[in-house]
Coordinates of C-alpha atoms in Angstrom, one line a residue:
Chain A
X30 CA 142.2 63.2 28.7
X31 CA 139.5 65.5 29.9
X32 CA 137.2 65.2 26.9
X33 CA 137.1 61.4 27.2
X34 CA 136.3 61.7 31.0
X35 CA 133.6 64.2 30.1
X36 CA 132.2 61.8 27.5
X37 CA 132.2 58.8 29.9
X38 CA 130.6 60.8 32.8
X39 CA 127.9 62.5 30.8
X40 CA 127.1 59.4 28.8
X41 CA 126.5 57.8 32.2
X42 CA 124.3 60.7 33.3
X43 CA 122.3 60.5 30.1
X44 CA 121.8 56.8 30.5
X45 CA 120.8 56.6 34.2
X46 CA 119.1 60.0 34.8
X47 CA 115.6 58.6 34.3
X48 CA 112.7 61.1 34.7
X49 CA 114.2 64.1 32.9
X50 CA 116.0 67.3 34.0
X51 CA 115.7 67.1 37.7
X52 CA 117.0 63.5 37.7
X53 CA 120.4 64.8 36.5
X54 CA 120.8 66.9 39.7
X55 CA 121.9 63.9 42.0
X56 CA 124.5 63.0 39.3
X57 CA 125.8 66.5 39.0
X58 CA 126.2 66.9 42.7
X59 CA 128.1 63.6 42.8
X60 CA 130.3 64.7 39.9
X61 CA 131.2 67.9 41.9
X62 CA 132.5 65.7 44.8
X63 CA 134.2 63.0 42.6
X64 CA 135.7 65.0 39.8
X65 CA 136.1 68.4 41.2
X66 CA 135.4 70.1 37.8
X67 CA 133.1 72.5 39.7
X68 CA 131.9 72.9 43.3
X69 CA 128.6 72.1 44.8
X70 CA 128.1 75.9 45.1
X71 CA 128.6 76.1 41.3
X72 CA 125.8 73.6 40.8
X73 CA 123.4 76.1 42.6
X74 CA 124.5 78.9 40.3
X75 CA 124.2 76.6 37.3
X76 CA 120.7 75.7 38.2
X77 CA 119.7 79.4 38.7
X78 CA 121.0 80.1 35.2
X79 CA 119.6 77.0 33.7
X80 CA 116.1 77.6 35.0
X81 CA 116.0 81.2 33.9
X82 CA 117.2 80.6 30.3
X83 CA 115.3 78.8 27.5
X84 CA 115.9 75.2 26.8
X85 CA 115.6 71.9 28.7
X86 CA 117.2 72.3 32.1
X87 CA 119.2 69.1 31.9
X88 CA 120.8 70.2 28.6
X89 CA 121.5 73.6 30.1
X90 CA 123.1 72.1 33.1
X91 CA 125.3 69.8 31.1
X92 CA 126.5 72.6 28.8
X93 CA 127.3 74.6 31.9
X94 CA 129.0 71.8 33.8
X95 CA 131.1 70.8 30.7
X96 CA 132.1 74.5 30.3
X97 CA 133.4 74.5 34.0
X98 CA 135.4 71.4 33.3
X99 CA 136.9 72.2 30.0
X100 CA 135.7 75.5 28.4
X101 CA 133.4 75.8 25.4
X102 CA 134.5 72.5 23.8
X103 CA 133.8 70.9 27.1
X104 CA 130.2 72.2 27.1
X105 CA 129.7 70.8 23.7
X106 CA 131.2 67.4 24.5
X107 CA 129.2 67.1 27.8
X108 CA 125.9 68.0 26.0
X109 CA 126.4 65.6 23.1
X110 CA 127.5 62.8 25.4
X111 CA 124.3 63.4 27.5
X112 CA 122.0 63.1 24.6
X113 CA 123.7 60.1 22.9
X114 CA 122.1 57.4 25.2
X115 CA 118.7 59.0 24.6
X116 CA 119.1 58.8 20.8
X117 CA 120.3 55.1 21.1
X118 CA 117.5 54.0 23.5
X119 CA 114.7 55.9 21.8
X120 CA 115.6 54.6 18.4
X121 CA 115.6 51.0 19.8
X122 CA 112.3 51.6 21.5
X123 CA 110.6 53.4 18.6
X124 CA 110.6 50.2 16.6
X125 CA 108.7 48.4 19.3
X126 CA 106.8 51.4 20.8
X127 CA 103.6 49.7 21.9
X128 CA 105.1 46.4 23.1
X129 CA 107.8 48.3 25.0
X130 CA 105.3 50.4 27.0
X131 CA 103.1 47.4 27.7
X132 CA 105.9 44.9 28.6
X133 CA 105.4 43.8 32.3
X134 CA 109.2 43.5 32.9
X135 CA 109.8 47.1 31.5
X136 CA 107.1 48.3 33.8
X137 CA 108.5 46.4 36.8
X138 CA 111.9 47.9 36.2
X139 CA 110.6 51.4 36.0
X140 CA 108.1 50.8 38.9
X141 CA 111.2 50.2 41.1
X142 CA 113.3 53.1 39.6
X143 CA 110.7 55.9 39.8
X144 CA 110.2 56.0 43.6
X145 CA 114.0 55.5 44.0
X146 CA 114.6 58.5 41.7
X147 CA 112.2 60.5 43.9
X148 CA 114.3 59.6 47.0
X149 CA 117.5 60.5 45.1
X150 CA 116.2 63.9 43.9
X151 CA 115.0 64.6 47.4
X152 CA 118.5 64.0 48.9
X153 CA 120.1 66.1 46.1
X154 CA 117.7 69.0 46.6
X155 CA 118.4 69.0 50.4
X156 CA 122.2 68.9 49.7
X157 CA 121.8 71.7 47.2
X158 CA 119.7 73.9 49.6
X159 CA 122.4 73.3 52.2
X160 CA 125.0 74.6 49.8
X161 CA 123.0 77.4 48.3
X162 CA 121.3 78.8 51.4
X163 CA 123.0 77.6 54.6
X164 CA 126.7 77.7 53.7
X165 CA 128.7 81.0 53.3
X166 CA 131.6 81.6 51.0
X167 CA 134.1 80.0 53.5
X168 CA 132.0 76.9 54.0
X169 CA 130.7 77.9 57.4
X170 CA 127.2 77.4 58.5
X171 CA 124.8 80.4 58.2
X172 CA 121.1 81.0 58.6
X173 CA 120.0 83.8 56.1
X174 CA 116.5 84.5 57.7
X175 CA 115.2 86.6 54.9
X176 CA 116.1 84.1 52.2
X177 CA 114.7 81.2 54.2
X178 CA 111.4 83.1 54.9
X179 CA 111.2 84.0 51.2
X180 CA 111.7 80.4 50.1
X181 CA 109.1 79.2 52.5
X182 CA 106.7 81.9 51.2
X183 CA 107.3 81.0 47.6
X184 CA 106.8 77.3 48.4
X185 CA 103.6 78.1 50.2
X186 CA 102.3 80.3 47.4
X187 CA 103.0 77.4 44.9
X188 CA 100.5 75.3 46.8
X189 CA 97.6 77.8 46.3
X190 CA 95.2 76.5 43.7
X191 CA 95.4 79.1 40.9
X192 CA 99.1 79.9 41.5
X193 CA 100.0 76.3 41.1
X194 CA 99.6 76.4 37.4
X195 CA 101.7 79.5 37.0
X196 CA 104.6 79.1 34.7
X197 CA 108.0 78.8 36.7
X198 CA 109.3 81.8 34.8
X199 CA 107.0 84.1 36.7
X200 CA 108.4 82.9 40.0
X201 CA 111.9 83.3 38.8
X202 CA 111.3 86.9 37.7
X203 CA 109.7 87.6 41.1
X204 CA 112.8 86.0 42.8
X205 CA 115.2 88.1 40.8
X206 CA 113.2 91.3 41.5
X207 CA 113.0 90.6 45.2
X208 CA 116.6 89.6 45.3
X209 CA 117.6 93.1 44.0
X210 CA 115.1 95.0 46.2
X211 CA 116.0 93.1 49.4
X212 CA 119.7 93.0 48.5
X213 CA 119.9 89.2 49.2
Chain B
X18 CA 117.8 68.2 2.6
X19 CA 115.0 70.7 2.9
X20 CA 113.1 68.3 5.2
X21 CA 116.2 68.0 7.5
X22 CA 116.5 71.7 7.7
X23 CA 112.8 72.0 8.5
X24 CA 113.2 69.5 11.4
X25 CA 116.3 71.3 12.7
X26 CA 114.6 74.7 12.6
X27 CA 111.4 73.5 14.2
X28 CA 113.2 71.9 17.2
X29 CA 115.6 74.9 17.4
X30 CA 112.5 77.1 17.9
X31 CA 111.1 74.8 20.5
X32 CA 114.4 74.6 22.4
X33 CA 115.0 78.3 22.1
X34 CA 111.5 79.5 23.2
X35 CA 110.6 77.3 26.0
X36 CA 111.7 77.8 29.5
X37 CA 111.7 74.9 32.0
X38 CA 111.9 71.8 29.7
X39 CA 109.9 68.7 30.4
X40 CA 106.2 69.2 30.8
X41 CA 106.5 73.0 30.3
X42 CA 107.5 72.1 26.8
X43 CA 104.3 70.3 25.9
X44 CA 102.2 73.3 24.7
X45 CA 105.0 74.5 22.5
X46 CA 105.6 71.0 21.0
X47 CA 101.8 70.7 20.4
X48 CA 101.8 74.0 18.6
X49 CA 104.8 73.4 16.4
X50 CA 104.5 69.8 15.6
X51 CA 100.8 69.1 15.7
X52 CA 99.1 72.4 14.6
X53 CA 101.6 74.1 12.5
X54 CA 103.5 71.2 10.8
X55 CA 101.1 68.3 11.3
X56 CA 104.0 65.9 11.7
X57 CA 102.3 64.1 14.7
X58 CA 98.8 63.6 16.1
X59 CA 97.8 64.5 19.6
X60 CA 97.8 60.8 20.6
X61 CA 101.3 60.2 19.2
X62 CA 102.7 63.2 21.0
X63 CA 101.2 62.0 24.3
X64 CA 102.5 58.5 23.7
X65 CA 106.0 59.8 23.0
X66 CA 105.8 61.9 26.2
X67 CA 104.7 58.9 28.3
X68 CA 107.5 56.7 27.0
X69 CA 110.0 59.7 26.9
X70 CA 109.4 59.9 30.7
X71 CA 110.4 56.3 31.3
X72 CA 113.3 56.0 28.9
X73 CA 116.7 57.4 30.1
X74 CA 117.6 60.9 29.5
X75 CA 116.1 64.4 29.2
X76 CA 112.4 64.1 28.3
X77 CA 112.4 66.9 25.7
X78 CA 115.3 65.2 23.9
X79 CA 113.6 61.8 23.9
X80 CA 110.5 63.4 22.4
X81 CA 112.6 65.2 19.8
X82 CA 114.3 61.9 18.8
X83 CA 110.9 60.1 18.5
X84 CA 109.5 62.7 16.2
X85 CA 112.6 63.1 14.1
X86 CA 112.9 59.3 13.8
X87 CA 109.3 59.1 12.7
X88 CA 109.8 61.7 10.0
X89 CA 113.2 60.7 8.6
X90 CA 114.5 57.7 10.3
X91 CA 117.8 57.7 12.3
X92 CA 119.3 60.8 10.6
X93 CA 116.0 62.6 11.4
X94 CA 116.2 61.7 15.0
X95 CA 119.7 63.0 15.3
X96 CA 118.9 66.3 13.4
X97 CA 115.9 66.9 15.6
X98 CA 117.8 66.3 18.7
X99 CA 120.7 68.6 17.6
X100 CA 118.1 71.3 16.8
X101 CA 116.7 71.0 20.3
X102 CA 120.0 71.3 22.1
X103 CA 121.6 74.0 19.8
X104 CA 119.9 77.0 21.5
X105 CA 121.0 75.8 24.9
X106 CA 124.6 75.3 23.8
X107 CA 124.7 78.8 22.3
X108 CA 122.9 80.6 25.2
X109 CA 124.6 78.8 28.1
X110 CA 128.0 79.1 26.5
X111 CA 127.6 82.9 26.2
X112 CA 126.3 83.2 29.7
X113 CA 129.0 80.9 31.1
X114 CA 131.8 83.0 29.4
X115 CA 130.4 86.3 30.8
X116 CA 128.8 85.3 34.1
X117 CA 131.9 85.9 36.2
X118 CA 132.2 89.4 34.9
X119 CA 128.5 90.4 35.1
X120 CA 128.4 88.8 38.6
X121 CA 130.7 91.7 39.6
X122 CA 127.7 94.0 39.4
X123 CA 126.0 94.0 42.8
X124 CA 122.5 94.0 41.3
X125 CA 123.2 90.9 39.2
X126 CA 124.6 89.1 42.2
X127 CA 121.4 90.0 44.3
X128 CA 119.1 88.9 41.4
X129 CA 120.9 85.5 41.2
X130 CA 120.6 85.1 44.9
X131 CA 116.8 85.8 44.6
X132 CA 116.6 83.3 41.7
X133 CA 118.4 80.7 43.8
X134 CA 115.7 81.1 46.5
X135 CA 113.0 80.5 43.9
X136 CA 114.9 77.5 42.5
X137 CA 115.0 76.0 46.0
X138 CA 111.3 76.4 46.3
X139 CA 110.7 75.0 42.8
X140 CA 112.8 72.0 43.5
X141 CA 110.9 71.3 46.7
X142 CA 107.7 71.6 44.6
X143 CA 109.2 69.1 42.1
X144 CA 110.0 66.6 44.9
X145 CA 106.5 67.0 46.3
X146 CA 104.8 66.4 42.9
X147 CA 107.0 63.4 42.2
X148 CA 106.3 62.0 45.7
X149 CA 102.6 62.3 45.1
X150 CA 102.8 60.6 41.8
X151 CA 105.3 57.9 42.5
X152 CA 104.8 57.0 46.2
X153 CA 101.4 55.4 45.9
X154 CA 102.0 52.3 48.0
X155 CA 104.2 51.1 50.9
X156 CA 106.7 49.4 48.6
X157 CA 107.2 52.7 46.8
X158 CA 107.7 54.7 50.0
X159 CA 110.2 52.1 51.3
X160 CA 112.1 52.2 48.0
X161 CA 112.3 56.0 48.0
X162 CA 113.4 56.0 51.7
X163 CA 116.1 53.4 51.0
X164 CA 117.4 55.4 48.0
X165 CA 117.3 58.5 50.0
X166 CA 119.2 57.0 52.9
X167 CA 121.8 55.5 50.6
X168 CA 122.3 58.7 48.8
X169 CA 122.8 60.8 52.1
X170 CA 124.6 58.3 54.3
X171 CA 126.5 55.9 52.1
X172 CA 129.2 56.3 49.4
X173 CA 127.2 54.0 47.0
X174 CA 127.3 55.7 43.5
X175 CA 123.9 57.1 42.2
X176 CA 124.2 54.8 39.2
X177 CA 124.2 51.7 41.4
X178 CA 121.2 52.9 43.4
X179 CA 119.2 53.2 40.2
X180 CA 120.3 49.8 39.0
X181 CA 119.4 48.3 42.4
X182 CA 116.0 49.9 42.3
X183 CA 115.3 48.5 38.8
X184 CA 116.3 45.0 40.0
X185 CA 114.1 45.4 43.1
X186 CA 111.2 46.3 40.9
X187 CA 111.7 43.1 38.8
X188 CA 112.0 41.0 42.0
X189 CA 108.9 42.4 43.5
X190 CA 107.0 41.8 40.2
X191 CA 108.1 38.2 40.1
X192 CA 107.1 37.8 43.7
X193 CA 103.7 39.3 43.3
X194 CA 103.0 37.1 40.2
X195 CA 104.0 34.0 42.1
X196 CA 101.8 35.0 45.0
X197 CA 99.0 35.6 42.6
X198 CA 99.4 32.2 40.7

């Protein structure tokens, strides 16, 4: 039963993706390998669409992934399953807001998880770049010099003082424009 | 009933009008919830944000649940969350249905390729920002490195890596406390 599988998988993502939208990427990459509902290349497309449309990226990704797995109803099930753990945990925490944030054990748990999530996201981002940039349609290695140079240029530009505060949407529009002009 | 509709509508606007989620959403939340509706104070919103970041799930959803819960209890939390995710469901569903077809136009394909290049750069930036914030000491660096290695070179599921890291955090805390005592 695909909907039950979707529910179980995305409930897990919602429960363990700590640190917001980007934290869902390692899980979605893993799902691509394990369940085969979509490919790693699809994840790159999903991210491109999710970043350039309104709404939280994690929610957009879940809707998209669920759609790939089981159509429109799949998107709905995946998204609702993703937010259910949030609702449960936040309602539990909301009662004890202050003591939760100040509890040393809670802080210890998250003190361990936060750096680990950083490592997990770094691994997922490298995997995603490998798929999105360095692999052609047949799965063979490629090196698109223009795209790589452009990516490096964008990343460098994001380090410049005033540009750092620029909203991501501006970068995405610039990327779409350059993509069309340079026929990437 | 009217209050539930108001909650739903407010979060529908926030979800439908902000790009990027997470921190990018803060100004919009501030405007809608603090200035316009006066449902929360500045301090409360920042508290929700701080706790929303270290509770599981999407940060924007966690903040929505907090605010909805504060207004109208459990049903309020659910209504606010549904309002937040509704625009995503609508917009992404429409795009998902038509993307295959519109990808046939060469210009759209090129634009998506360009967007992917930016997404890669943005993700690298995210990793850099997270590393600066979370890898402040040797233990943090080692934890991140271990998680990275496990994710790349082993079949250990991501869920287990997260749980292990949480357990390691507690062990380290107990060890530090013992050393201090």
